[in-house]
PDB file of C-alpha atoms in Angstrom:
ATOM      1  CA  MET M   1      16.849 -11.932 -30.011  1.00  0.00           C
ATOM      2  CA  ARG M   2      15.599  -8.449 -29.274  1.00  0.00           C
ATOM      3  CA  ILE M   3      12.210  -9.649 -27.880  1.00  0.00           C
ATOM      4  CA  SER M   4      13.984 -11.787 -25.213  1.00  0.00           C
ATOM      5  CA  SER M   5      15.590  -8.816 -23.434  1.00  0.00           C
ATOM      6  CA  PRO M   6      12.304  -7.182 -22.295  1.00  0.00           C
ATOM      7  CA  LEU M   7      11.184 -10.568 -21.385  1.00  0.00           C
ATOM      8  CA  LEU M   8      13.992 -11.241 -19.169  1.00  0.00           C
ATOM      9  CA  ARG M   9      13.667  -8.067 -17.345  1.00  0.00           C
ATOM     10  CA  SER M  10       9.870  -8.371 -16.974  1.00  0.00           C
ATOM     11  CA  GLY M  11      10.291 -12.016 -15.683  1.00  0.00           C
ATOM     12  CA  ALA M  12      12.292 -10.840 -12.539  1.00  0.00           C
ATOM     13  CA  THR M  13       9.278  -8.110 -11.828  1.00  0.00           C
ATOM     14  CA  VAL M  14       6.740 -10.886 -12.305  1.00  0.00           C
ATOM     15  CA  ALA M  15       8.621 -13.262  -9.983  1.00  0.00           C
ATOM     16  CA  ALA M  16       9.128 -10.679  -7.317  1.00  0.00           C
ATOM     17  CA  VAL M  17       5.344  -9.711  -7.485  1.00  0.00           C
ATOM     18  CA  ALA M  18       4.608 -13.502  -7.059  1.00  0.00           C
ATOM     19  CA  ALA M  19       6.373 -13.767  -4.101  1.00  0.00           C
ATOM     20  CA  LEU M  20       5.024 -10.544  -2.619  1.00  0.00           C
ATOM     21  CA  PRO M  21       1.701 -12.448  -1.152  1.00  0.00           C
ATOM     22  CA  VAL M  22       3.683 -15.362   0.366  1.00  0.00           C
ATOM     23  CA  VAL M  23       5.833 -12.963   2.290  1.00  0.00           C
ATOM     24  CA  LEU M  24       2.628 -10.969   3.392  1.00  0.00           C
ATOM     25  CA  VAL M  25       0.695 -13.861   4.377  1.00  0.00           C
ATOM     26  CA  LYS M  26       3.447 -15.080   6.818  1.00  0.00           C
ATOM     27  CA  GLY M  27       3.836 -11.936   8.554  1.00  0.00           C
ATOM     28  CA  PRO M  28       0.768 -11.533  10.587  1.00  0.00           C
ATOM     29  CA  ALA M  29       0.894 -15.270  11.916  1.00  0.00           C
ATOM     30  CA  LEU M  30       3.657 -14.274  14.056  1.00  0.00           C
ATOM     31  CA  ALA M  31       1.640 -11.698  16.073  1.00  0.00           C
ATOM     32  CA  GLY M  32      -0.671 -14.362  17.842  1.00  0.00           C
ATOM     33  CA  PRO M  33      -4.254 -14.249  16.770  1.00  0.00           C
ATOM     34  CA  GLY M  34      -5.868 -14.895  20.090  1.00  0.00           C
ATOM     35  CA  ILE M  35      -6.116 -11.584  21.676  1.00  0.00           C
ATOM     36  CA  SER M  36      -7.960  -8.297  21.234  1.00  0.00           C
ATOM     37  CA  VAL M  37      -6.758  -5.016  22.808  1.00  0.00           C
ATOM     38  CA  SER M  38      -8.553  -1.953  23.113  1.00  0.00           C
ATOM     39  CA  THR M  39      -8.334   1.406  25.030  1.00  0.00           C
ATOM     40  CA  THR M  40     -11.157   3.847  26.211  1.00  0.00           C
ATOM     41  CA  GLY M  41      -9.416   6.997  28.024  1.00  0.00           C
ATOM     42  CA  THR M  42      -6.672   5.835  30.403  1.00  0.00           C
ATOM     43  CA  THR M  43      -7.808   2.281  30.597  1.00  0.00           C
ATOM     44  CA  VAL M  44      -6.312  -0.747  28.583  1.00  0.00           C
ATOM     45  CA  SER M  45      -8.167  -3.713  28.173  1.00  0.00           C
ATOM     46  CA  VAL M  46      -7.591  -7.300  26.661  1.00  0.00           C
ATOM     47  CA  THR M  47      -9.949 -10.096  25.746  1.00  0.00           C
ATOM     48  CA  THR M  48      -9.104 -13.740  24.268  1.00  0.00           C
ATOM     49  CA  THR M  49     -10.871 -17.024  24.076  1.00  0.00           C
ATOM     50  CA  ALA M  50      -7.548 -18.896  23.755  1.00  0.00           C
ATOM     51  CA  CYS M  51      -6.854 -19.764  27.340  1.00  0.00           C
ATOM     52  CA  ALA M  52      -8.421 -22.861  29.112  1.00  0.00           C
ATOM     53  CA  GLN M  53      -9.019 -22.858  33.051  1.00  0.00           C
ATOM     54  CA  LEU M  54      -6.294 -24.996  34.607  1.00  0.00           C
ATOM     55  CA  ASN M  55      -6.141 -25.228  38.554  1.00  0.00           C
ATOM     56  CA  GLY M  56      -8.805 -22.457  38.779  1.00  0.00           C
ATOM     57  CA  SER M  57      -6.769 -19.952  36.694  1.00  0.00           C
ATOM     58  CA  TRP M  58      -7.203 -18.747  33.232  1.00  0.00           C
ATOM     59  CA  GLY M  59      -3.635 -17.246  32.995  1.00  0.00           C
ATOM     60  CA  THR M  60      -2.218 -13.644  33.247  1.00  0.00           C
ATOM     61  CA  ALA M  61      -1.827 -10.514  31.077  1.00  0.00           C
ATOM     62  CA  SER M  62       1.166  -8.153  31.360  1.00  0.00           C
ATOM     63  CA  LEU M  63       1.109  -4.561  30.023  1.00  0.00           C
ATOM     64  CA  LEU M  64       4.981  -3.397  29.277  1.00  0.00           C
ATOM     65  CA  THR M  65       6.195   0.120  28.648  1.00  0.00           C
ATOM     66  CA  SER M  66       8.405   0.600  25.737  1.00  0.00           C
ATOM     67  CA  SER M  67      11.414   0.183  27.912  1.00  0.00           C
ATOM     68  CA  GLN M  68      10.319  -3.228  29.171  1.00  0.00           C
ATOM     69  CA  ARG M  69      11.030  -6.433  27.275  1.00  0.00           C
ATOM     70  CA  ASP M  70      10.155  -9.342  29.232  1.00  0.00           C
ATOM     71  CA  PHE M  71       6.463 -10.566  30.577  1.00  0.00           C
ATOM     72  CA  ALA M  72       7.498 -10.385  34.526  1.00  0.00           C
ATOM     73  CA  GLN M  73       8.638  -6.628  33.935  1.00  0.00           C
ATOM     74  CA  GLY M  74       5.048  -5.589  33.208  1.00  0.00           C
ATOM     75  CA  ARG M  75       1.951  -4.665  35.010  1.00  0.00           C
ATOM     76  CA  GLN M  76       0.417  -8.173  35.517  1.00  0.00           C
ATOM     77  CA  VAL M  77      -3.263  -8.711  36.129  1.00  0.00           C
ATOM     78  CA  ALA M  78      -5.042 -12.189  36.200  1.00  0.00           C
ATOM     79  CA  LEU M  79      -7.498 -12.951  33.658  1.00  0.00           C
ATOM     80  CA  SER M  80     -11.177 -13.326  34.697  1.00  0.00           C
ATOM     81  CA  GLY M  81     -13.781 -14.660  32.663  1.00  0.00           C
ATOM     82  CA  SER M  82     -15.541 -17.889  31.573  1.00  0.00           C
ATOM     83  CA  GLY M  83     -14.817 -20.625  28.663  1.00  0.00           C
ATOM     84  CA  SER M  84     -16.285 -18.376  25.976  1.00  0.00           C
ATOM     85  CA  GLY M  85     -14.008 -15.594  26.698  1.00  0.00           C
ATOM     86  CA  GLN M  86     -11.475 -14.242  29.243  1.00  0.00           C
ATOM     87  CA  SER M  87     -10.178 -10.434  29.948  1.00  0.00           C
ATOM     88  CA  ALA M  88      -8.048  -8.294  31.932  1.00  0.00           C
ATOM     89  CA  ALA M  89      -8.086  -4.415  32.244  1.00  0.00           C
ATOM     90  CA  TRP M  90      -5.569  -1.747  33.690  1.00  0.00           C
ATOM     91  CA  SER M  91      -6.795   1.763  34.609  1.00  0.00           C
ATOM     92  CA  GLY M  92      -4.862   5.129  35.166  1.00  0.00           C
ATOM     93  CA  ILE M  93      -2.246   4.417  32.402  1.00  0.00           C
ATOM     94  CA  SER M  94      -0.405   7.260  31.138  1.00  0.00           C
ATOM     95  CA  PRO M  95      -0.075   7.887  27.556  1.00  0.00           C
ATOM     96  CA  GLY M  96       2.480   6.097  25.496  1.00  0.00           C
ATOM     97  CA  THR M  97       2.974   2.971  23.666  1.00  0.00           C
ATOM     98  CA  TYR M  98       2.411  -0.237  25.407  1.00  0.00           C
ATOM     99  CA  THR M  99       2.647  -3.870  24.760  1.00  0.00           C
ATOM    100  CA  VAL M 100       0.237  -6.416  26.022  1.00  0.00           C
ATOM    101  CA  ILE M 101       1.019 -10.027  26.314  1.00  0.00           C
ATOM    102  CA  VAL M 102      -1.377 -12.643  27.486  1.00  0.00           C
ATOM    103  CA  MET M 103      -0.206 -15.865  28.933  1.00  0.00           C
ATOM    104  CA  CYS M 104      -2.383 -18.820  29.627  1.00  0.00           C
ATOM    105  CA  SER M 105      -2.449 -21.088  32.650  1.00  0.00           C
ATOM    106  CA  ASN M 106      -0.682 -23.750  30.743  1.00  0.00           C
ATOM    107  CA  ASN M 107       2.426 -21.308  30.141  1.00  0.00           C
ATOM    108  CA  SER M 108       1.298 -20.820  26.446  1.00  0.00           C
ATOM    109  CA  THR M 109       1.152 -17.344  24.848  1.00  0.00           C
ATOM    110  CA  ALA M 110      -2.308 -16.582  23.466  1.00  0.00           C
ATOM    111  CA  GLY M 111      -0.787 -13.168  21.806  1.00  0.00           C
ATOM    112  CA  THR M 112       1.206 -10.047  22.014  1.00  0.00           C
ATOM    113  CA  GLN M 113      -0.191  -6.803  20.752  1.00  0.00           C
ATOM    114  CA  THR M 114       1.063  -3.124  20.757  1.00  0.00           C
ATOM    115  CA  VAL M 115      -1.148  -0.355  21.655  1.00  0.00           C
ATOM    116  CA  ILE M 116      -1.004   3.541  22.039  1.00  0.00           C
ATOM    117  CA  VAL M 117      -2.617   5.334  24.860  1.00  0.00           C
ATOM    118  CA  SER M 118      -3.125   8.889  23.878  1.00  0.00           C
ATOM    119  CA  SER M 119      -3.973  11.614  26.308  1.00  0.00           C
ATOM    120  CA  ALA M 120      -7.601  12.611  27.041  1.00  0.00           C
ATOM    121  CA  PRO M 121      -8.416  15.671  25.245  1.00  0.00           C
ATOM    122  CA  SER M 122      -9.290  18.892  27.388  1.00  0.00           C
ATOM    123  CA  PRO M 123     -12.794  20.113  26.853  1.00  0.00           C
ATOM    124  CA  SER M 124     -12.830  23.230  25.280  1.00  0.00           C
ATOM    125  CA  PRO M 125     -15.633  25.694  24.953  1.00  0.00           C
ATOM    126  CA  SER M 126     -17.772  25.400  21.818  1.00  0.00           C
ATOM    127  CA  ARG M 127     -18.300  28.734  19.878  1.00  0.00           C
ATOM    128  CA  SER M 128     -21.385  27.183  17.857  1.00  0.00           C
ATOM    129  CA  ALA M 129     -24.247  24.976  18.388  1.00  0.00           C
ATOM    130  CA  ALA M 130     -24.113  23.002  15.462  1.00  0.00           C
ATOM    131  CA  PRO M 131     -22.953  19.193  15.658  1.00  0.00           C
ATOM    132  CA  SER M 132     -19.555  18.254  14.967  1.00  0.00           C
ATOM    133  CA  PRO M 133     -19.181  15.440  12.263  1.00  0.00           C
ATOM    134  CA  SER M 134     -18.570  12.004  13.568  1.00  0.00           C
ATOM    135  CA  ALA M 135     -16.403   9.269  12.114  1.00  0.00           C
ATOM    136  CA  SER M 136     -17.956   6.508  10.835  1.00  0.00           C
ATOM    137  CA  PRO M 137     -17.187   3.058  12.568  1.00  0.00           C
ATOM    138  CA  GLY M 138     -15.135   1.580   9.570  1.00  0.00           C
ATOM    139  CA  GLY M 139     -13.478   4.801   9.031  1.00  0.00           C
ATOM    140  CA  VAL M 140      -9.645   5.410   8.591  1.00  0.00           C
ATOM    141  CA  MET M 141      -7.435   4.455  11.781  1.00  0.00           C
ATOM    142  CA  GLY M 142      -4.622   6.832  12.267  1.00  0.00           C
ATOM    143  CA  GLY M 143      -1.217   5.816  14.136  1.00  0.00           C
ATOM    144  CA  LEU M 144      -0.457   2.125  13.610  1.00  0.00           C
ATOM    145  CA  GLY M 145      -3.197   1.262  10.908  1.00  0.00           C
ATOM    146  CA  GLY M 146      -2.714  -2.310  10.019  1.00  0.00           C
ATOM    147  CA  ALA M 147      -0.405  -3.105  13.195  1.00  0.00           C
ATOM    148  CA  VAL M 148      -3.289  -3.104  15.453  1.00  0.00           C
ATOM    149  CA  GLN M 149      -5.747  -5.156  13.630  1.00  0.00           C
ATOM    150  CA  ASP M 150      -4.960  -8.752  12.729  1.00  0.00           C
ATOM    151  CA  TYR M 151      -6.059  -9.187   9.030  1.00  0.00           C
ATOM    152  CA  GLY M 152      -6.993 -12.431   7.344  1.00  0.00           C
ATOM    153  CA  THR M 153      -5.046 -14.545   4.607  1.00  0.00           C
ATOM    154  CA  ALA M 154      -7.693 -13.347   1.987  1.00  0.00           C
ATOM    155  CA  THR M 155      -7.126  -9.763   2.674  1.00  0.00           C
ATOM    156  CA  LEU M 156      -3.422  -9.734   2.590  1.00  0.00           C
ATOM    157  CA  VAL M 157      -3.270 -11.809  -0.726  1.00  0.00           C
ATOM    158  CA  ALA M 158      -5.904  -9.648  -2.469  1.00  0.00           C
ATOM    159  CA  GLY M 159      -3.790  -6.571  -1.187  1.00  0.00           C
ATOM    160  CA  GLY M 160      -0.484  -8.392  -2.644  1.00  0.00           C
ATOM    161  CA  ALA M 161      -2.403  -9.073  -5.840  1.00  0.00           C
ATOM    162  CA  LEU M 162      -3.389  -5.342  -6.149  1.00  0.00           C
ATOM    163  CA  VAL M 163       0.006  -4.007  -5.332  1.00  0.00           C
ATOM    164  CA  GLY M 164       1.585  -6.660  -7.955  1.00  0.00           C
ATOM    165  CA  THR M 165      -0.903  -5.628 -10.548  1.00  0.00           C
ATOM    166  CA  GLY M 166      -0.104  -2.090 -10.001  1.00  0.00           C
ATOM    167  CA  ALA M 167       3.649  -2.588 -10.302  1.00  0.00           C
ATOM    168  CA  ILE M 168       3.178  -4.564 -13.546  1.00  0.00           C
ATOM    169  CA  ALA M 169       0.988  -2.008 -15.007  1.00  0.00           C
ATOM    170  CA  ALA M 170       3.450   0.933 -14.171  1.00  0.00           C
ATOM    171  CA  ALA M 171       6.544  -1.138 -15.413  1.00  0.00           C
ATOM    172  CA  TRP M 172       4.381  -1.579 -18.812  1.00  0.00           C
ATOM    173  CA  PHE M 173       3.383   1.952 -19.230  1.00  0.00           C
ATOM    174  CA  LEU M 174       6.903   3.280 -18.506  1.00  0.00           C
ATOM    175  CA  ARG M 175       8.370   0.713 -21.004  1.00  0.00           C
ATOM    176  CA  ARG M 176       5.956   1.677 -23.748  1.00  0.00           C
ATOM    177  CA  ARG M 177       6.433   5.329 -22.827  1.00  0.00           C
ATOM    178  CA  SER M 178      10.350   5.092 -23.333  1.00  0.00           C
ATOM    179  CA  LYS M 179       9.888   4.467 -27.175  1.00  0.00           C
ATOM    180  CA  PRO M 180       7.458   7.096 -28.726  1.00  0.00           C
ATOM    181  CA  TYR M 181       7.447   5.521 -32.180  1.00  0.00           C
ATOM    182  CA  ARG M 182       5.656   2.177 -30.579  1.00  0.00           C
ATOM    183  CA  PHE M 183       1.982   2.033 -30.123  1.00  0.00           C
TER     184      PHE M 183
END
């Protein structure tokens, strides 16, 4: 009977870890896979391939501030492009957090994504002629991190498996450590 007690405690941990990837996989599907938002200085741009042309229109994109909640409240721009991709852009945007929503001409939402516009760095005089280090294209993304990029199911499942393995290993290590006479 003494053996069943640790098994019951570890059973709850295993069940929680097994459910973790299922919960993680459902999260990004709600964000809308059809848009990609980027910023360059004070310009915000969005691209999509999810919309089809209807009556000569691809759809509309709206840029909402953090205090705006409805598509109609934002700065709206008509999508332009072709069947291989549509885009819209806003320039002269103040620093802050914004939400971009793309509505296709058939009134379906292509996607919603949050973006942060940072203030342009002011130029400062350089004291040395040595080149500054540059960030690699696949480097660490500060700020929102994973909220900006839509990761695939395989990535989320692999991450959930790593987290689960770490949790099980930590529980096993702490359990074994609590009894010093056991090896």
